[in-house]
Tab-separated table of C-alpha atoms in Angstrom:
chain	number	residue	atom	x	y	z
S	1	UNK	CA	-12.608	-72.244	216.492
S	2	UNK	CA	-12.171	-75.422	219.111
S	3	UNK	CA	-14.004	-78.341	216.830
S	4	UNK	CA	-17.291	-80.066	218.288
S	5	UNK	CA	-15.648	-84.118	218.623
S	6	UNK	CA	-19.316	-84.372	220.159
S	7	UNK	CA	-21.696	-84.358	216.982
S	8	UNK	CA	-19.440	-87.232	216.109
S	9	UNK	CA	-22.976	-89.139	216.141
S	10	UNK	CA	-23.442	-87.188	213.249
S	11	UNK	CA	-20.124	-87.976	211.414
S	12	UNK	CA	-19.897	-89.259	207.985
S	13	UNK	CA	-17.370	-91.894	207.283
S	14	UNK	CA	-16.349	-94.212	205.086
S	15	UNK	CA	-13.208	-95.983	204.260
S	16	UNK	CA	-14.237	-95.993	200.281
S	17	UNK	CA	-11.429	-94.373	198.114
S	18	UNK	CA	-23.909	-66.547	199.810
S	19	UNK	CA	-24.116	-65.013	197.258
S	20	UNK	CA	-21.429	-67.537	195.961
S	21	UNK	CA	-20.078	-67.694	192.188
S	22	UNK	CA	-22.970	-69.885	190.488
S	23	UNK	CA	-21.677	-73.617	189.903
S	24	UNK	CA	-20.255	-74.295	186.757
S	25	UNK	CA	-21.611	-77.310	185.493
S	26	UNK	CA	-18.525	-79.000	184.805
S	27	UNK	CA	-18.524	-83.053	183.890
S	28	UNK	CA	-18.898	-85.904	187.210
S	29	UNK	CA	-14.962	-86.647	188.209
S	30	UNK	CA	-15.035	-90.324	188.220
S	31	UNK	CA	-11.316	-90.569	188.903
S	32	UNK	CA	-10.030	-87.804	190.917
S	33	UNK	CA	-6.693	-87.061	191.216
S	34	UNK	CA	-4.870	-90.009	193.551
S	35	UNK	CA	-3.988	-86.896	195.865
S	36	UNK	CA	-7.346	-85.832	196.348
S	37	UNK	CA	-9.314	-88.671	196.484
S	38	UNK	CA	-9.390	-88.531	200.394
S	39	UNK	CA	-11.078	-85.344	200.306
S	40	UNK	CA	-13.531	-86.345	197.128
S	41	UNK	CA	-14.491	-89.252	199.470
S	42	UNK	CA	-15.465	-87.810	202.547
S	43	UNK	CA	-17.187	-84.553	200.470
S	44	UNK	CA	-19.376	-87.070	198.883
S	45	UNK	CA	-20.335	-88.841	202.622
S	46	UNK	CA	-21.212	-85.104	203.523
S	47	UNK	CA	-23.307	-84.769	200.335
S	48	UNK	CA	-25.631	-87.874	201.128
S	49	UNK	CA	-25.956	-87.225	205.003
S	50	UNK	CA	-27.177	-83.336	204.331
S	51	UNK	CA	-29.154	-84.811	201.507
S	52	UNK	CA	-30.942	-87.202	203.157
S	53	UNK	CA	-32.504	-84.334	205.541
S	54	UNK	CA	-34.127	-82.713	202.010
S	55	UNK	CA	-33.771	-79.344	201.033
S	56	UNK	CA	-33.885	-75.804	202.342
S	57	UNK	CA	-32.112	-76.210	205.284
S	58	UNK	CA	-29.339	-73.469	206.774
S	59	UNK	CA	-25.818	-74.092	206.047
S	60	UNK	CA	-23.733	-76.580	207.900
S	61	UNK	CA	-20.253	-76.831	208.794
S	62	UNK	CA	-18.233	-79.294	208.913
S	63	UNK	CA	-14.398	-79.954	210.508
S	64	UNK	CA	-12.379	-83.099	208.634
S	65	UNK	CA	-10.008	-84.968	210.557
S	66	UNK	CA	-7.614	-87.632	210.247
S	67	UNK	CA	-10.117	-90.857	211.076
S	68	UNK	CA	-6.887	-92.555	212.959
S	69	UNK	CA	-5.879	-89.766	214.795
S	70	UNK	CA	-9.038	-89.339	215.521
S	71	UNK	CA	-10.166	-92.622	216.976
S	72	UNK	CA	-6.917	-92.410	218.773
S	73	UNK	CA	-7.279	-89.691	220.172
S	74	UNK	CA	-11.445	-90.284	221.158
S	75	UNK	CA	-11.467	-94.374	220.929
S	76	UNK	CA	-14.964	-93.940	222.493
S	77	UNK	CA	-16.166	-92.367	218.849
S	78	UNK	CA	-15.617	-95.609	217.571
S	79	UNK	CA	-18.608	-96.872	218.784
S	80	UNK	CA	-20.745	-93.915	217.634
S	81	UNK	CA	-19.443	-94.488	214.509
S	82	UNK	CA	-20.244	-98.354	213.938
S	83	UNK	CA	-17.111	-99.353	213.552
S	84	UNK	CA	-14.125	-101.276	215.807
S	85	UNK	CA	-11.308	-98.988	216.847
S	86	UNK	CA	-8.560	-100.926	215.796
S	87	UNK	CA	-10.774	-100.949	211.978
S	88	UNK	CA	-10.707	-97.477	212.229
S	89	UNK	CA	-7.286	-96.460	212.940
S	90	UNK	CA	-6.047	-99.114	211.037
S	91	UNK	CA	-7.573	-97.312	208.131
S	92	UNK	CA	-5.705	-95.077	204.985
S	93	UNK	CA	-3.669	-92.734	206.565
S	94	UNK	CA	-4.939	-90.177	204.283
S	95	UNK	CA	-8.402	-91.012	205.632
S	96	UNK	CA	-11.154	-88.128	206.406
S	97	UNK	CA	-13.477	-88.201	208.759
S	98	UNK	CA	-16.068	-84.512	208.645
S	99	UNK	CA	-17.309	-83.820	212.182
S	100	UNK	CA	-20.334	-81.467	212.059
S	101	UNK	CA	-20.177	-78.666	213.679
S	102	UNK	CA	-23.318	-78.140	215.470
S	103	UNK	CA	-22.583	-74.921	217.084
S	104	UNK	CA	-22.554	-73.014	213.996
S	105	UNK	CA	-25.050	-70.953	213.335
S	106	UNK	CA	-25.072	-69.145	210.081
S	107	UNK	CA	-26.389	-65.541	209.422
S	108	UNK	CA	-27.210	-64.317	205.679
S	109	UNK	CA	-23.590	-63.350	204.902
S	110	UNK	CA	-22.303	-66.855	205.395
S	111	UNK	CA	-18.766	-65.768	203.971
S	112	UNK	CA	-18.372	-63.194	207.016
S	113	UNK	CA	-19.375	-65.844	209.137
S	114	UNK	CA	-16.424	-68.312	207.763
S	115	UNK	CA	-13.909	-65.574	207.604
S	116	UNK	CA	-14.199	-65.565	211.348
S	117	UNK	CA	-13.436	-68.732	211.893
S	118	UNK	CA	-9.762	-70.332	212.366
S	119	UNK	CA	-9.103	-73.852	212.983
S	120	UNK	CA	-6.895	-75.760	215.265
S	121	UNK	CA	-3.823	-77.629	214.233
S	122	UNK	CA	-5.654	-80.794	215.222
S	123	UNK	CA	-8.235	-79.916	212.107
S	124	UNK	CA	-7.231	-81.333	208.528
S	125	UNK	CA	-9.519	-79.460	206.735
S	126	UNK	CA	-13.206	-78.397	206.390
S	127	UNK	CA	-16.106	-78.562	204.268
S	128	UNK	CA	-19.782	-76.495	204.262
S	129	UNK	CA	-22.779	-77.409	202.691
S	130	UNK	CA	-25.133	-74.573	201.591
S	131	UNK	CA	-27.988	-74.458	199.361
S	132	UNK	CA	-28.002	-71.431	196.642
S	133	UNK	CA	-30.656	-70.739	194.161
S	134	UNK	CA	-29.450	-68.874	190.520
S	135	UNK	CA	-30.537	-68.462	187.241
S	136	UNK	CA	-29.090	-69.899	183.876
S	137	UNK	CA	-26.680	-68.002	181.465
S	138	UNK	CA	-29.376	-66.768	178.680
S	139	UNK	CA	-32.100	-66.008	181.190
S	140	UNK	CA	-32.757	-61.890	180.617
S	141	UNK	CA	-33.929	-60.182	184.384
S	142	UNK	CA	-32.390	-56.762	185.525
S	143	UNK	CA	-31.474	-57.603	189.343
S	144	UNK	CA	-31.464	-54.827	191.561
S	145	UNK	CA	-28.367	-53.854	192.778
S	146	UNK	CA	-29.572	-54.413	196.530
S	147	UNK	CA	-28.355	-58.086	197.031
S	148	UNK	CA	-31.311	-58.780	199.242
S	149	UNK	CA	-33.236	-57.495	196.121
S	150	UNK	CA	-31.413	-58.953	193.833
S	151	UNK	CA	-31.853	-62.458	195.521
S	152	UNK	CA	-35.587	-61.880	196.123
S	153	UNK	CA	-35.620	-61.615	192.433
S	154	UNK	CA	-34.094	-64.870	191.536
S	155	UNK	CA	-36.010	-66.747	194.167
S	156	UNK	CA	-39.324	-65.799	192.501
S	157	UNK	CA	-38.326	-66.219	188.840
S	158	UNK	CA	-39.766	-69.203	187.122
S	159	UNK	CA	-36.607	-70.401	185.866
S	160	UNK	CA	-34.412	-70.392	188.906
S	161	UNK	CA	-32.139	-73.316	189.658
S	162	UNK	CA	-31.542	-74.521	193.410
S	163	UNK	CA	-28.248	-76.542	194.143
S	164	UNK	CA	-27.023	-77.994	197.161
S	165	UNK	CA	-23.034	-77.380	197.211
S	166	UNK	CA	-20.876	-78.983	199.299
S	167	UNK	CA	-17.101	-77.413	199.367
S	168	UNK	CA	-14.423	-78.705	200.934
S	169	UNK	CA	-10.342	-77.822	201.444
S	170	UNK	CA	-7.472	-79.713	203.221
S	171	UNK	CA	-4.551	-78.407	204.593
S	172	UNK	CA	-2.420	-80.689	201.583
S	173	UNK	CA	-3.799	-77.874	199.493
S	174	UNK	CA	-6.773	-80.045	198.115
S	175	UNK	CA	-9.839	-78.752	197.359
S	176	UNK	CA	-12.498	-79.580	195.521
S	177	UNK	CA	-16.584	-78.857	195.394
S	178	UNK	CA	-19.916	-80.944	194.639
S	179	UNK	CA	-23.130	-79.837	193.582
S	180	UNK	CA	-26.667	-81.497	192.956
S	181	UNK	CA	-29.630	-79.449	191.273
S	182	UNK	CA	-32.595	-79.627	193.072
S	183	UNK	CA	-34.160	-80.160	189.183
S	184	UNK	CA	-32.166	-82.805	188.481
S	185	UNK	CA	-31.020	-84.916	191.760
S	186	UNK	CA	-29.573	-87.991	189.924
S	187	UNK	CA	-26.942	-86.262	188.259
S	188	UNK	CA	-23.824	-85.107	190.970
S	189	UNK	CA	-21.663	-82.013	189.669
S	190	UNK	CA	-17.794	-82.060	190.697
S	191	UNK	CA	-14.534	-80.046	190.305
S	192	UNK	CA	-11.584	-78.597	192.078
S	193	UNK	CA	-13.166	-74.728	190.210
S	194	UNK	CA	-17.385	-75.707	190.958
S	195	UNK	CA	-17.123	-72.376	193.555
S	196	UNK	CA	-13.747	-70.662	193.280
S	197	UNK	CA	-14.536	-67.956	196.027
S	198	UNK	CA	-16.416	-70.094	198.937
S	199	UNK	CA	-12.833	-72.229	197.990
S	200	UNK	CA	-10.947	-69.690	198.880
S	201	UNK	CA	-12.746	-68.584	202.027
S	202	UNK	CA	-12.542	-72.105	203.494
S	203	UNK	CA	-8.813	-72.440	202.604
S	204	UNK	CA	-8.116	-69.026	204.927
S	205	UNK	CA	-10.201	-70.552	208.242
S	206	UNK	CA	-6.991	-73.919	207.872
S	207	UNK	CA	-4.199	-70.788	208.171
């Protein structure tokens, strides 16, 4: 997959430090790991630009690249992004910028649609952002086997959850995933294990 440099309007950057498995609901990381904080950075950029479109929206994908490769590479971006070139590239070297992907179009098996995808050299790493909708550990519903069913079920059960998660890897081997419940949108979810298996799909599109 060649990335789209041209939703760069759409970029999120800063230069601050499916049927998926159901987020665990593991404590806020306030101080990642110094190796990931690169990727923790630009996943929570990508977090606050799909949030501030609102919910139920499609899943989006996003390529993250090296912001001074990148702006030397494209200088023109700079502009579209607000910033001075020389700012830019000057910038961490471990510094992400997440392109979206505009192009993409997902279907309703959005791992099939990632397991088709393969990423140029020029790519650091990618992130998607999907909404999901699940119910709590306790709650007591027989699900259909059908997984159209099944998910017809949850959506219409009073105590479903929705989240917004937004997973990303990096070719370092970093990964790490952030949710926010729809129920409770000042609290934001994080950790390297929040959705082990969309994880592991991303990390196979950077090989």
């Amino acid at each position: 997959m060649q990335p789209d440099w041209h939703g760069a309007e759409q970029v999120t950057s800063r230069h601050d430090p499916g049927q998926h498995d159901p987020p665990q609901h593991d404590p806020p990381q306030h101080d990642p790991p110094q190796q990931d904080t690169s990727l923790v950075a630009v996943l929570l950029e990508v977090e606050r630009h799909v949030g501030s479109a609102g919910w139920d929206q499609p899943a989006r994908l996003f390529a993250l690249v090296s912001t001074a490769r990148l702006i030397t590479a494209e200088p023109a971006l700079a502009d579209r992004l607000g910033r001075p070139s020389a700012t830019l590239a000057a910038g961490p070297d471990d510094h992400l910028t997440a392109v979206e992907q505009e192009h993409f179009v997902p279907t309703a098996d959005l791992v099939e649609d990632l397991i088709r995808l393969s990423w140029p050299e020029s790519v650091d790493g990618c992130a998607v952002a999907v909404e999901r909708t699940f119910l709590p550990a306790g709650v007591d519903v027989e699900l259909p086997d059908d997984p159209l069913g099944a998910a017809e079920v949850v959506a219409a059960h009073p105590d479903r959850r929705d989240v917004r998660v937004v997973v990303g890897v990096d070719r370092r081997g970093g990964r790490h995933g952030i949710a926010r419940l729809r129920s409770n949108q000042q609290e934001l979810l994080g950790g390297a294990d929040l959705v082990p298996g969309l994880v592991e799909v991303l990390a196979h599109t950077l090989t």
